[in-house]
mmCIF file of C-alpha atoms in Angstrom:
data_model
loop_
_atom_site.group_PDB
_atom_site.id
_atom_site.type_symbol
_atom_site.label_atom_id
_atom_site.label_comp_id
_atom_site.label_asym_id
_atom_site.label_seq_id
_atom_site.Cartn_x
_atom_site.Cartn_y
_atom_site.Cartn_z
ATOM 1 C CA MET K 28 -35.680 14.450 -50.781
ATOM 2 C CA ASN K 29 -33.487 11.717 -52.189
ATOM 3 C CA SER K 30 -35.412 10.047 -55.029
ATOM 4 C CA SER K 31 -34.123 6.612 -53.951
ATOM 5 C CA PRO K 32 -36.228 5.404 -51.060
ATOM 6 C CA LEU K 33 -34.696 4.107 -47.792
ATOM 7 C CA ILE K 34 -37.400 1.466 -47.623
ATOM 8 C CA GLU K 35 -39.551 -0.016 -50.376
ATOM 9 C CA ALA K 36 -42.208 -2.681 -50.030
ATOM 10 C CA LYS K 37 -43.544 -4.280 -53.185
ATOM 11 C CA ASN K 38 -46.688 -6.378 -52.982
ATOM 12 C CA LEU K 39 -45.756 -7.888 -49.556
ATOM 13 C CA ILE K 40 -47.670 -10.982 -48.569
ATOM 14 C CA LYS K 41 -47.237 -12.738 -45.237
ATOM 15 C CA ILE K 42 -49.033 -15.942 -44.415
ATOM 16 C CA TYR K 43 -48.692 -17.725 -41.031
ATOM 17 C CA GLU K 44 -49.353 -21.448 -40.786
ATOM 18 C CA ASP K 45 -51.124 -22.718 -37.646
ATOM 19 C CA ASP K 46 -51.625 -26.511 -37.626
ATOM 20 C CA GLY K 47 -51.603 -26.455 -41.387
ATOM 21 C CA VAL K 48 -54.221 -23.726 -41.560
ATOM 22 C CA PRO K 49 -52.936 -20.611 -43.489
ATOM 23 C CA THR K 50 -53.702 -17.241 -41.901
ATOM 24 C CA PRO K 51 -52.918 -14.213 -44.061
ATOM 25 C CA ALA K 52 -51.414 -11.247 -42.138
ATOM 26 C CA LEU K 53 -50.438 -9.089 -45.167
ATOM 27 C CA GLN K 54 -52.188 -9.173 -48.482
ATOM 28 C CA GLY K 55 -50.229 -7.298 -51.178
ATOM 29 C CA VAL K 56 -48.870 -4.269 -49.324
ATOM 30 C CA SER K 57 -46.745 -1.670 -51.298
ATOM 31 C CA PHE K 58 -45.243 1.669 -50.224
ATOM 32 C CA THR K 59 -41.983 3.560 -49.929
ATOM 33 C CA VAL K 60 -40.350 5.496 -47.098
ATOM 34 C CA GLN K 61 -37.727 8.196 -47.828
ATOM 35 C CA SER K 62 -34.838 8.883 -45.507
ATOM 36 C CA GLY K 63 -35.857 11.490 -42.941
ATOM 37 C CA GLU K 64 -39.588 10.795 -42.996
ATOM 38 C CA PHE K 65 -41.769 10.186 -39.946
ATOM 39 C CA VAL K 66 -44.403 7.626 -40.965
ATOM 40 C CA ALA K 67 -47.148 6.213 -38.748
ATOM 41 C CA ILE K 68 -48.639 2.779 -39.621
ATOM 42 C CA MET K 69 -52.095 2.793 -38.055
ATOM 43 C CA GLY K 70 -54.861 0.192 -37.720
ATOM 44 C CA PRO K 71 -56.808 -1.961 -35.261
ATOM 45 C CA SER K 72 -55.261 -4.924 -33.417
ATOM 46 C CA GLY K 73 -54.596 -7.847 -35.689
ATOM 47 C CA CYS K 74 -54.624 -5.809 -38.912
ATOM 48 C CA GLY K 75 -51.023 -6.656 -39.841
ATOM 49 C CA LYS K 76 -49.199 -3.507 -38.829
ATOM 50 C CA SER K 77 -46.767 -5.124 -36.365
ATOM 51 C CA THR K 78 -46.045 -7.903 -38.898
ATOM 52 C CA LEU K 79 -45.220 -5.196 -41.362
ATOM 53 C CA LEU K 80 -42.852 -3.435 -38.903
ATOM 54 C CA HIS K 81 -41.098 -6.719 -38.168
ATOM 55 C CA ILE K 82 -40.420 -7.387 -41.832
ATOM 56 C CA MET K 83 -39.079 -3.830 -42.244
ATOM 57 C CA GLY K 84 -36.814 -4.294 -39.219
ATOM 58 C CA PHE K 85 -35.449 -7.660 -40.507
ATOM 59 C CA LEU K 86 -37.138 -9.433 -37.572
ATOM 60 C CA ASP K 87 -39.319 -11.470 -39.943
ATOM 61 C CA ARG K 88 -39.548 -12.357 -43.643
ATOM 62 C CA GLN K 89 -42.326 -11.933 -46.102
ATOM 63 C CA THR K 90 -43.965 -14.997 -47.728
ATOM 64 C CA GLU K 91 -44.165 -13.322 -51.092
ATOM 65 C CA GLY K 92 -43.269 -9.919 -52.610
ATOM 66 C CA VAL K 93 -40.100 -7.833 -52.358
ATOM 67 C CA TYR K 94 -38.775 -5.838 -49.355
ATOM 68 C CA GLU K 95 -35.798 -3.523 -50.080
ATOM 69 C CA PHE K 96 -33.674 -1.584 -47.541
ATOM 70 C CA GLU K 97 -31.248 0.961 -49.087
ATOM 71 C CA GLY K 98 -32.056 -0.305 -52.543
ATOM 72 C CA ARG K 99 -31.263 -4.023 -51.752
ATOM 73 C CA PRO K 100 -33.774 -6.831 -51.290
ATOM 74 C CA ILE K 101 -33.613 -8.498 -47.875
ATOM 75 C CA GLU K 102 -32.727 -11.788 -49.552
ATOM 76 C CA SER K 103 -29.407 -10.323 -50.838
ATOM 77 C CA TYR K 104 -28.139 -9.743 -47.273
ATOM 78 C CA ASN K 105 -26.340 -12.613 -45.494
ATOM 79 C CA ASP K 106 -26.967 -13.247 -41.757
ATOM 80 C CA GLU K 107 -23.901 -11.229 -40.720
ATOM 81 C CA GLU K 108 -25.007 -8.220 -42.846
ATOM 82 C CA LEU K 109 -28.588 -8.433 -41.423
ATOM 83 C CA ALA K 110 -27.255 -8.457 -37.847
ATOM 84 C CA HIS K 111 -24.929 -5.517 -38.598
ATOM 85 C CA ILE K 112 -27.687 -3.407 -40.110
ATOM 86 C CA ARG K 113 -30.110 -4.193 -37.205
ATOM 87 C CA ASN K 114 -27.435 -3.133 -34.667
ATOM 88 C CA LYS K 115 -25.957 -0.139 -36.499
ATOM 89 C CA LYS K 116 -28.655 1.304 -38.732
ATOM 90 C CA MET K 117 -31.878 0.351 -36.863
ATOM 91 C CA GLY K 118 -33.186 1.205 -33.425
ATOM 92 C CA PHE K 119 -36.194 -0.607 -31.870
ATOM 93 C CA ILE K 120 -38.692 0.643 -29.312
ATOM 94 C CA PHE K 121 -41.387 -1.757 -28.008
ATOM 95 C CA GLN K 122 -44.505 -1.361 -25.911
ATOM 96 C CA THR K 123 -43.087 -3.559 -23.128
ATOM 97 C CA PHE K 124 -39.756 -1.592 -22.863
ATOM 98 C CA ASN K 125 -37.615 -4.764 -22.755
ATOM 99 C CA LEU K 126 -35.251 -3.391 -20.106
ATOM 100 C CA LEU K 127 -33.204 -5.499 -17.725
ATOM 101 C CA PRO K 128 -34.728 -4.433 -14.377
ATOM 102 C CA ARG K 129 -31.670 -4.862 -12.117
ATOM 103 C CA LEU K 130 -29.393 -2.880 -14.405
ATOM 104 C CA THR K 131 -29.002 0.866 -14.092
ATOM 105 C CA VAL K 132 -30.312 3.193 -16.779
ATOM 106 C CA LEU K 133 -26.745 3.749 -17.956
ATOM 107 C CA ASP K 134 -26.028 0.009 -18.257
ATOM 108 C CA ASN K 135 -29.322 -0.687 -20.062
ATOM 109 C CA VAL K 136 -28.496 1.962 -22.644
ATOM 110 C CA LYS K 137 -24.955 0.565 -23.133
ATOM 111 C CA LEU K 138 -26.276 -2.915 -24.067
ATOM 112 C CA PRO K 139 -26.419 -2.464 -27.868
ATOM 113 C CA LEU K 140 -22.797 -1.300 -27.790
ATOM 114 C CA LEU K 141 -21.686 -4.746 -26.734
ATOM 115 C CA TYR K 142 -22.338 -5.945 -30.212
ATOM 116 C CA SER K 143 -20.972 -2.891 -32.030
ATOM 117 C CA GLU K 144 -17.627 -1.998 -33.496
ATOM 118 C CA ILE K 145 -17.366 1.033 -31.215
ATOM 119 C CA LYS K 146 -14.373 1.104 -28.813
ATOM 120 C CA GLU K 147 -15.334 0.208 -25.231
ATOM 121 C CA SER K 148 -13.672 3.429 -24.012
ATOM 122 C CA LEU K 149 -16.425 5.419 -25.806
ATOM 123 C CA TRP K 150 -19.394 3.451 -24.542
ATOM 124 C CA GLU K 151 -20.112 5.505 -21.453
ATOM 125 C CA GLN K 152 -19.779 8.814 -23.316
ATOM 126 C CA LYS K 153 -22.235 7.630 -26.026
ATOM 127 C CA ALA K 154 -24.753 6.210 -23.564
ATOM 128 C CA LYS K 155 -24.714 9.368 -21.422
ATOM 129 C CA ARG K 156 -25.353 11.462 -24.549
ATOM 130 C CA ALA K 157 -28.273 9.289 -25.500
ATOM 131 C CA ILE K 158 -29.740 9.530 -21.980
ATOM 132 C CA GLU K 159 -29.355 13.297 -21.972
ATOM 133 C CA SER K 160 -31.249 13.473 -25.260
ATOM 134 C CA VAL K 161 -34.373 12.040 -23.598
ATOM 135 C CA GLY K 162 -34.039 14.153 -20.513
ATOM 136 C CA LEU K 163 -33.107 11.437 -17.979
ATOM 137 C CA SER K 164 -29.588 12.419 -16.789
ATOM 138 C CA ARG K 165 -30.728 12.665 -13.202
ATOM 139 C CA ARG K 166 -31.885 9.000 -13.270
ATOM 140 C CA MET K 167 -28.741 7.628 -14.951
ATOM 141 C CA ASN K 168 -27.620 5.460 -12.014
ATOM 142 C CA HIS K 169 -31.081 4.294 -10.937
ATOM 143 C CA GLU K 170 -32.126 0.633 -11.428
ATOM 144 C CA SER K 171 -34.646 0.359 -14.224
ATOM 145 C CA LEU K 172 -37.187 -1.394 -11.983
ATOM 146 C CA LYS K 173 -37.462 1.780 -9.878
ATOM 147 C CA LEU K 174 -38.555 3.981 -12.809
ATOM 148 C CA SER K 175 -42.087 4.990 -13.865
ATOM 149 C CA GLY K 176 -43.505 3.576 -17.108
ATOM 150 C CA GLY K 177 -42.828 6.812 -18.982
ATOM 151 C CA GLU K 178 -39.224 6.922 -17.729
ATOM 152 C CA LYS K 179 -38.731 3.268 -18.772
ATOM 153 C CA GLN K 180 -39.878 4.068 -22.315
ATOM 154 C CA ARG K 181 -37.480 7.064 -22.406
ATOM 155 C CA VAL K 182 -34.648 4.686 -21.392
ATOM 156 C CA ALA K 183 -35.812 2.369 -24.208
ATOM 157 C CA ILE K 184 -35.568 5.294 -26.680
ATOM 158 C CA ALA K 185 -32.116 6.174 -25.437
ATOM 159 C CA ARG K 186 -31.016 2.567 -25.918
ATOM 160 C CA ALA K 187 -32.433 2.636 -29.475
ATOM 161 C CA LEU K 188 -30.459 5.843 -30.136
ATOM 162 C CA VAL K 189 -27.097 4.856 -28.710
ATOM 163 C CA ASN K 190 -25.743 3.580 -32.071
ATOM 164 C CA ASP K 191 -27.076 6.644 -33.884
ATOM 165 C CA PRO K 192 -29.380 4.519 -36.082
ATOM 166 C CA GLN K 193 -30.620 5.635 -39.516
ATOM 167 C CA VAL K 194 -34.164 4.498 -38.762
ATOM 168 C CA ILE K 195 -36.101 4.091 -35.495
ATOM 169 C CA PHE K 196 -38.908 1.573 -35.393
ATOM 170 C CA ALA K 197 -41.444 2.144 -32.606
ATOM 171 C CA ASP K 198 -44.078 -0.529 -32.006
ATOM 172 C CA GLU K 199 -46.996 0.885 -29.876
ATOM 173 C CA PRO K 200 -44.485 2.862 -27.814
ATOM 174 C CA THR K 201 -47.267 4.632 -25.807
ATOM 175 C CA GLY K 202 -49.506 1.561 -25.348
ATOM 176 C CA ASN K 203 -48.599 0.984 -21.692
ATOM 177 C CA LEU K 204 -48.445 4.641 -20.702
ATOM 178 C CA ASP K 205 -50.866 7.283 -19.368
ATOM 179 C CA SER K 206 -51.734 10.087 -21.741
ATOM 180 C CA LYS K 207 -49.226 12.643 -20.287
ATOM 181 C CA SER K 208 -46.286 10.117 -20.505
ATOM 182 C CA GLY K 209 -47.445 9.081 -23.944
ATOM 183 C CA GLN K 210 -47.378 12.753 -25.114
ATOM 184 C CA THR K 211 -43.810 13.100 -23.743
ATOM 185 C CA ILE K 212 -42.687 10.027 -25.667
ATOM 186 C CA MET K 213 -44.203 11.270 -28.908
ATOM 187 C CA SER K 214 -42.684 14.732 -28.509
ATOM 188 C CA ILE K 215 -39.282 13.047 -28.057
ATOM 189 C CA LEU K 216 -39.805 10.964 -31.257
ATOM 190 C CA GLN K 217 -40.906 14.046 -33.093
ATOM 191 C CA LYS K 218 -37.827 15.959 -31.968
ATOM 192 C CA LEU K 219 -35.584 13.074 -33.092
ATOM 193 C CA ASN K 220 -37.122 13.323 -36.534
ATOM 194 C CA ILE K 221 -37.275 17.099 -36.961
ATOM 195 C CA GLU K 222 -34.091 18.170 -35.243
ATOM 196 C CA ASP K 223 -31.861 15.058 -35.445
ATOM 197 C CA LYS K 224 -33.088 13.860 -38.859
ATOM 198 C CA HIS K 225 -33.785 10.253 -37.828
ATOM 199 C CA THR K 226 -36.280 8.385 -39.959
ATOM 200 C CA VAL K 227 -39.064 7.223 -37.633
ATOM 201 C CA ILE K 228 -41.567 4.404 -38.399
ATOM 202 C CA LEU K 229 -44.310 4.216 -35.774
ATOM 203 C CA VAL K 230 -46.913 1.466 -35.368
ATOM 204 C CA THR K 231 -50.007 2.489 -33.359
ATOM 205 C CA HIS K 232 -53.737 2.069 -33.095
ATOM 206 C CA GLU K 233 -54.178 5.577 -31.587
ATOM 207 C CA THR K 234 -55.127 8.523 -33.749
ATOM 208 C CA TYR K 235 -53.589 11.168 -31.519
ATOM 209 C CA THR K 236 -50.320 9.266 -31.514
ATOM 210 C CA ALA K 237 -50.308 8.805 -35.314
ATOM 211 C CA GLU K 238 -50.898 12.507 -35.905
ATOM 212 C CA HIS K 239 -47.427 13.331 -34.633
ATOM 213 C CA ALA K 240 -46.108 11.833 -37.925
ATOM 214 C CA GLN K 241 -45.815 13.494 -41.286
ATOM 215 C CA ARG K 242 -47.793 10.735 -42.970
ATOM 216 C CA ILE K 243 -50.253 7.999 -41.922
ATOM 217 C CA ILE K 244 -50.516 4.629 -43.651
ATOM 218 C CA ARG K 245 -53.783 3.037 -42.550
ATOM 219 C CA VAL K 246 -53.877 -0.791 -42.633
ATOM 220 C CA LEU K 247 -56.976 -2.935 -42.448
ATOM 221 C CA ASP K 248 -57.176 -6.680 -42.832
ATOM 222 C CA GLY K 249 -53.659 -6.909 -44.172
ATOM 223 C CA LYS K 250 -54.128 -4.278 -46.881
ATOM 224 C CA ILE K 251 -53.381 -0.602 -47.125
ATOM 225 C CA GLU K 252 -56.609 1.367 -46.760
ATOM 226 C CA SER K 253 -55.137 4.796 -47.160
ATOM 227 C CA ASP K 254 -51.682 6.601 -47.294
ATOM 228 C CA LYS K 255 -52.022 10.308 -46.706
ATOM 229 C CA PRO K 256 -49.935 13.168 -45.323
ATOM 230 C CA VAL K 257 -50.750 14.672 -41.900
ATOM 231 C CA GLU K 258 -51.919 18.242 -42.375
ATOM 232 C CA ARG K 259 -50.434 19.727 -39.260
ATOM 233 C CA ARG K 260 -47.600 18.600 -37.017
ATOM 234 C CA HIS K 261 -47.438 19.268 -33.232
ATOM 235 C CA ALA K 262 -44.547 21.338 -31.951
ATOM 236 C CA SER K 263 -41.830 19.278 -30.298
ATOM 237 C CA GLU K 264 -41.180 19.967 -26.653
ATOM 238 C CA GLU K 265 -37.865 20.908 -25.030
ATOM 239 C CA PHE K 266 -36.558 18.594 -22.358
ATOM 240 C CA SER K 267 -34.460 19.575 -19.363
ATOM 241 C CA LYS K 268 -31.094 17.948 -19.461
#
């Protein structure tokens, strides 16, 4: 592995103010993530894990401490650079899917390309390839509102993949799914990590979900409780194209 980490957090502190009352969300969090790792951040609701993911994905800023992406602290990037990295190097998957219901699967997956430097003539080809990678080619022209929850999350993964990001951030991606659909989603993420070499950072409160990762960082009350490798990884599944 490259000795220089893709992500480095140094003593991160995040405090939210509510009517002048400070509420600490992170209390001195430090860790690194190497390129190509699959890391799960696990803990109960309200422990600070989503706050941590938002800081890593440039969606929020720490109150104190240093957060570095590719060796540069977040403060050294201007707004244009931050937007470029979020669009080109980061893909996001959320519990609520965040799809536009009246758009087709294909058009939903194309959306990130609107803000990219990729030629419009290539958008459909790239979107179709991403949809194929999650096994949804047969649903490509269906409106998103007509899909099951598991299918919607697979569309969300395809959308996150369309710009071939360096790192995929997944915030409770199985939280709204039944166990079978959740297993399918986790197998897709595992395949993207093992076969396609994407770095994956997963936030979850579920042990069975976290165990698909190579390593689990457990967070409790805004602090890291433990950071340990997972002893055994599940085999990734093959998906029909």
